[in-house]
């Protein structure tokens, strides 16, 4: 088995966990590789790693059979576009606060590694979002695939924007407010939840549209069929409007553009060990927040 190790280089706990995981790989005669990052921030993690275990950032996705991602949900979000559609299963090892995408803690790392070698796991596929910008000159820009959400928001606090939404080519409604969120079930526990949207189990086949601080009475989120195509445009806005993809990539959204969002053909694959892990993580997180 060829193991890819993807640490969060910002978290100070990463170095010790990387060393632990490398020791486990060597104990079980598993090949292991890390992305060949360079820079001062990598020194505490990469200082003792031999060059033959490093691979260029993009080619590593053609090298490994399983990806061990060490960090939080944000670490997986940053890597999602690279793993999308590859079929490489992700095993998330949690560092710090409880993550919704993670199931393995450092203390159980070796036992879970043994489970993987013995085939004691199942694969879970998460849906993703495909989005594209249509310009008035006919140009179409394909945007990065999103695991969580796509946010239409304003740049200036206190100034409202108006977002028109159409579903399957038919105009539905204009939303005045701070913006709109389109999310997958995976994204329902993120910004969508903070904006008043529902929490949806990851195996539910749907898309979610949630208004952000809407003006007037239309404050309810909308649950759509996963095969619907949603189009958005901004009208009569004197404010700066931008698109945010998984909270990582920001793009200007002009009045001459139309944003089209639908379910992506690509999916993200996770390794799971407990059928009930989602609800266990969910209620642990909610109770700890009380």
Coordinates of C-alpha atoms in Angstrom, one line a residue:
X1 CA 0.0 0.0 0.0
X2 CA 1.3 3.5 -0.9
X3 CA 0.3 6.1 1.7
X4 CA 0.2 9.8 1.0
X5 CA 0.7 11.9 4.1
X6 CA -0.7 15.4 3.9
X7 CA 0.0 17.4 7.1
X8 CA -1.3 20.8 8.0
X9 CA 2.0 22.7 8.3
X10 CA 0.6 25.5 10.4
X11 CA -0.5 23.2 13.3
X12 CA 2.4 22.6 15.7
X13 CA 1.1 19.1 16.5
X14 CA 1.7 18.0 12.9
X15 CA 5.4 17.2 13.3
X16 CA 4.9 14.6 16.0
X17 CA 1.9 13.0 14.2
X18 CA 3.9 12.8 11.0
X19 CA 6.7 11.0 12.8
X20 CA 4.2 8.7 14.4
X21 CA 2.5 7.9 11.1
X22 CA 5.9 7.3 9.3
X23 CA 6.8 4.9 12.1
X24 CA 3.6 3.0 11.6
X25 CA 4.1 2.9 7.8
X26 CA 7.6 1.5 8.3
X27 CA 6.3 -1.1 10.9
X28 CA 3.8 -2.4 8.4
X29 CA 6.1 -2.2 5.4
X30 CA 3.9 0.4 3.7
X31 CA 5.4 2.9 1.2
X32 CA 4.8 6.5 2.2
X33 CA 5.1 9.9 0.4
X34 CA 4.6 13.5 1.3
X35 CA 4.1 16.5 -1.0
X36 CA 7.4 18.3 -1.6
X37 CA 6.7 21.7 -0.1
X38 CA 9.5 24.2 0.3
X39 CA 9.9 27.1 2.7
X40 CA 10.6 27.9 6.3
X41 CA 7.2 26.7 7.5
X42 CA 8.0 23.1 6.5
X43 CA 11.1 22.7 8.5
X44 CA 9.6 21.5 11.7
X45 CA 7.7 18.7 9.8
X46 CA 10.1 17.9 7.0
X47 CA 13.5 18.1 8.7
X48 CA 14.0 14.3 9.1
X49 CA 12.2 13.1 5.9
X50 CA 14.4 11.6 3.2
X51 CA 14.1 13.0 -0.4
X52 CA 12.9 9.6 -1.8
X53 CA 9.7 10.0 0.2
X54 CA 8.9 13.4 -1.3
X55 CA 6.9 13.9 -4.5
X56 CA 6.0 17.1 -6.4
X57 CA 2.6 18.5 -5.1
X58 CA 0.6 17.5 -8.2
X59 CA 2.3 14.2 -9.1
X60 CA 1.7 12.8 -5.7
X61 CA -1.9 12.3 -6.5
X62 CA -0.8 9.8 -9.2
X63 CA 1.5 8.0 -6.7
X64 CA -0.6 7.1 -3.7
X65 CA -3.4 4.5 -2.9
X66 CA -4.7 6.2 0.2
X67 CA -4.4 9.8 1.6
X68 CA -3.9 10.4 5.3
X69 CA -4.8 14.0 5.9
X70 CA -3.6 15.5 9.2
X71 CA -5.4 18.6 10.3
X72 CA -8.9 20.0 10.5
X73 CA -11.8 20.4 8.0
X74 CA -10.0 23.3 6.4
X75 CA -7.1 21.1 5.5
X76 CA -9.4 18.8 3.5
X77 CA -11.2 21.7 1.9
X78 CA -7.8 23.1 0.6
X79 CA -7.0 19.7 -0.9
X80 CA -10.5 18.8 -2.1
X81 CA -10.0 20.2 -5.7
X82 CA -6.9 18.0 -6.1
X83 CA -8.6 14.8 -4.8
X84 CA -11.9 15.4 -6.6
X85 CA -12.7 12.6 -9.1
X86 CA -9.4 10.7 -8.4
X87 CA -11.1 8.0 -6.3
X88 CA -8.2 8.2 -3.8
X89 CA -9.8 7.5 -0.4
X90 CA -9.1 10.1 2.3
X91 CA -8.6 9.1 5.9
X92 CA -8.8 12.2 8.0
X93 CA -6.7 12.3 11.2
X94 CA -8.0 15.1 13.4
X95 CA -5.7 17.7 15.0
X96 CA -7.2 20.1 17.5
X97 CA -11.0 20.8 17.6
X98 CA -13.5 18.3 16.4
X99 CA -14.0 18.2 12.7
X100 CA -17.1 17.1 10.9
X101 CA -15.1 15.4 8.1
X102 CA -12.7 13.5 10.4
X103 CA -13.2 10.2 12.2
X104 CA -9.7 9.2 13.4
X105 CA -7.9 10.7 16.4
X106 CA -4.1 10.4 16.9
X107 CA -4.5 7.9 19.8
X108 CA -6.3 5.4 17.5
X109 CA -4.0 6.0 14.5
X110 CA -2.2 2.7 14.5
X111 CA -5.3 0.6 15.1
X112 CA -7.1 2.4 12.2
X113 CA -4.1 1.9 10.0
X114 CA -4.3 -1.9 10.7
X115 CA -8.0 -1.7 9.9
X116 CA -7.2 -0.2 6.5
X117 CA -4.6 -2.9 5.7
X118 CA -7.1 -5.6 6.7
X119 CA -9.9 -4.1 4.7
X120 CA -12.0 -3.2 7.8
X121 CA -13.5 0.0 6.4
X122 CA -16.1 1.2 3.9
X123 CA -15.9 4.0 1.4
X124 CA -18.2 7.1 1.5
X125 CA -18.6 9.4 -1.5
X126 CA -19.4 13.1 -0.9
X127 CA -21.1 15.1 -3.6
X128 CA -19.5 18.3 -4.9
X129 CA -20.5 21.5 -6.7
X130 CA -19.6 22.4 -10.3
X131 CA -19.9 26.1 -11.1
X132 CA -19.2 28.3 -14.1
X133 CA -19.3 32.0 -14.9
X134 CA -21.0 33.0 -18.2
X135 CA -19.9 36.4 -19.6
X136 CA -22.0 38.6 -21.8
X137 CA -19.5 38.0 -24.7
X138 CA -20.2 34.3 -24.6
X139 CA -17.1 33.3 -22.7
X140 CA -17.6 30.6 -20.0
X141 CA -15.1 30.3 -17.1
X142 CA -15.1 26.9 -15.3
X143 CA -14.5 27.5 -11.5
X144 CA -12.8 25.1 -9.1
X145 CA -15.0 22.3 -7.7
X146 CA -16.4 23.0 -4.3
X147 CA -16.9 20.5 -1.5
X148 CA -18.7 22.7 1.0
X149 CA -20.3 25.8 -0.6
X150 CA -20.3 28.7 -3.0
X151 CA -21.0 32.1 -1.5
X152 CA -22.3 35.2 -3.2
X153 CA -21.5 38.1 -0.9
X154 CA -20.9 41.8 -0.8
X155 CA -17.6 43.5 -0.2
X156 CA -18.9 46.5 1.8
X157 CA -20.5 45.9 5.2
X158 CA -23.9 47.6 5.5
X159 CA -24.7 47.8 1.8
X160 CA -27.3 45.4 0.5
X161 CA -27.1 43.5 -2.8
X162 CA -29.9 41.9 -4.9
X163 CA -29.4 38.4 -6.2
X164 CA -31.7 36.9 -8.9
X165 CA -32.1 33.2 -8.8
X166 CA -33.4 30.9 -11.5
X167 CA -33.9 27.1 -11.3
X168 CA -33.6 25.0 -14.5
X169 CA -33.8 28.2 -16.6
X170 CA -36.9 29.7 -14.9
X171 CA -36.7 32.8 -12.8
X172 CA -37.8 32.1 -9.2
X173 CA -37.0 35.0 -6.9
X174 CA -34.9 38.1 -6.2
X175 CA -33.1 38.0 -2.8
X176 CA -32.2 41.3 -1.2
X177 CA -29.7 41.1 1.6
X178 CA -26.1 40.3 2.2
X179 CA -26.0 37.4 -0.3
X180 CA -26.7 33.8 -0.9
X181 CA -25.1 30.4 -0.1
X182 CA -25.3 27.3 -2.3
X183 CA -24.1 24.3 -0.5
X184 CA -23.8 20.5 -0.6
X185 CA -25.0 18.3 2.3
X186 CA -21.3 18.3 3.4
X187 CA -21.4 22.1 3.6
X188 CA -24.6 22.2 5.6
X189 CA -22.6 22.0 8.9
X190 CA -20.5 25.0 7.9
X191 CA -21.4 28.6 6.9
X192 CA -24.9 27.4 5.8
X193 CA -25.6 26.3 9.4
X194 CA -24.4 29.6 10.8
X195 CA -26.7 31.4 8.3
X196 CA -29.8 29.5 9.6
X197 CA -29.8 26.6 7.1
X198 CA -30.6 23.0 8.0
X199 CA -28.1 20.3 8.9
X200 CA -28.3 17.6 6.2
X201 CA -26.8 14.1 6.4
X202 CA -24.1 13.6 3.8
X203 CA -25.9 10.8 2.0
X204 CA -29.0 12.9 1.3
X205 CA -29.1 13.8 -2.4
X206 CA -29.9 17.5 -2.5
X207 CA -28.6 21.1 -3.0
X208 CA -29.2 23.8 -0.4
X209 CA -29.8 27.5 -1.0
X210 CA -29.6 29.8 2.0
X211 CA -30.0 33.6 2.1
X212 CA -27.5 35.5 4.2
X213 CA -29.1 38.2 6.4
X214 CA -32.0 38.7 4.0
X215 CA -34.1 41.8 4.0
X216 CA -37.8 41.6 4.6
X217 CA -39.6 38.3 5.2
X218 CA -38.1 35.7 2.9
X219 CA -35.6 34.2 5.3
X220 CA -36.1 30.5 4.8
X221 CA -33.5 28.2 3.2
X222 CA -34.5 26.1 0.2
X223 CA -33.7 22.4 -0.4
X224 CA -33.5 21.5 -4.1
X225 CA -33.2 18.3 -6.1
X226 CA -29.5 17.4 -6.6
X227 CA -30.1 17.4 -10.4
X228 CA -31.4 21.0 -10.5
X229 CA -29.3 23.7 -12.2
X230 CA -29.3 27.0 -10.4
X231 CA -28.4 30.3 -12.0
X232 CA -27.6 33.6 -10.3
X233 CA -27.1 37.2 -11.4
X234 CA -26.7 40.5 -9.5
X235 CA -28.9 43.5 -10.5
X236 CA -28.9 47.2 -9.5
X237 CA -26.0 46.8 -7.1
X238 CA -23.7 49.7 -6.3
X239 CA -21.7 47.3 -4.0
X240 CA -18.7 45.1 -4.8
X241 CA -19.9 41.5 -5.2
X242 CA -17.7 38.5 -5.0
X243 CA -17.9 34.7 -5.1
X244 CA -16.1 32.6 -2.6
X245 CA -15.5 28.9 -3.2
X246 CA -15.1 26.8 0.0
X247 CA -13.9 30.0 1.7
X248 CA -10.6 29.7 -0.1
X249 CA -10.9 31.2 -3.6
X250 CA -12.5 34.6 -4.2
X251 CA -13.6 35.9 -7.6
X252 CA -15.3 39.2 -8.6
X253 CA -18.9 38.8 -9.6
X254 CA -20.0 41.5 -12.0
X255 CA -23.5 42.5 -13.2
X256 CA -22.6 41.3 -16.7
X257 CA -22.0 37.7 -15.5
X258 CA -24.3 34.8 -14.8
X259 CA -23.2 32.1 -12.3
X260 CA -24.4 28.6 -13.0
X261 CA -24.2 26.0 -10.2
X262 CA -25.0 22.3 -10.4
X263 CA -23.9 19.0 -8.9
X264 CA -20.5 18.0 -10.1
X265 CA -19.7 14.8 -11.9
X266 CA -16.7 14.5 -9.5
X267 CA -17.0 13.2 -6.0
X268 CA -14.7 13.0 -3.0
X269 CA -14.1 9.6 -1.4
X270 CA -13.6 9.1 2.3
X271 CA -12.6 6.0 4.3
X272 CA -15.0 5.3 7.2
X273 CA -14.9 2.9 10.1
X274 CA -18.2 3.6 12.0
X275 CA -21.5 3.7 10.2
X276 CA -22.8 6.2 12.8
X277 CA -19.8 8.5 12.7
X278 CA -21.6 11.6 11.3
X279 CA -24.3 11.7 14.0
X280 CA -21.7 11.0 16.7
X281 CA -19.5 13.9 15.6
X282 CA -22.5 16.2 15.0
X283 CA -24.0 15.8 18.5
X284 CA -20.7 15.8 20.2
X285 CA -19.9 19.2 18.5
X286 CA -23.4 20.6 19.3
X287 CA -23.3 19.6 22.9
X288 CA -19.7 21.0 23.4
X289 CA -20.9 24.3 22.0
X290 CA -23.6 24.7 24.6

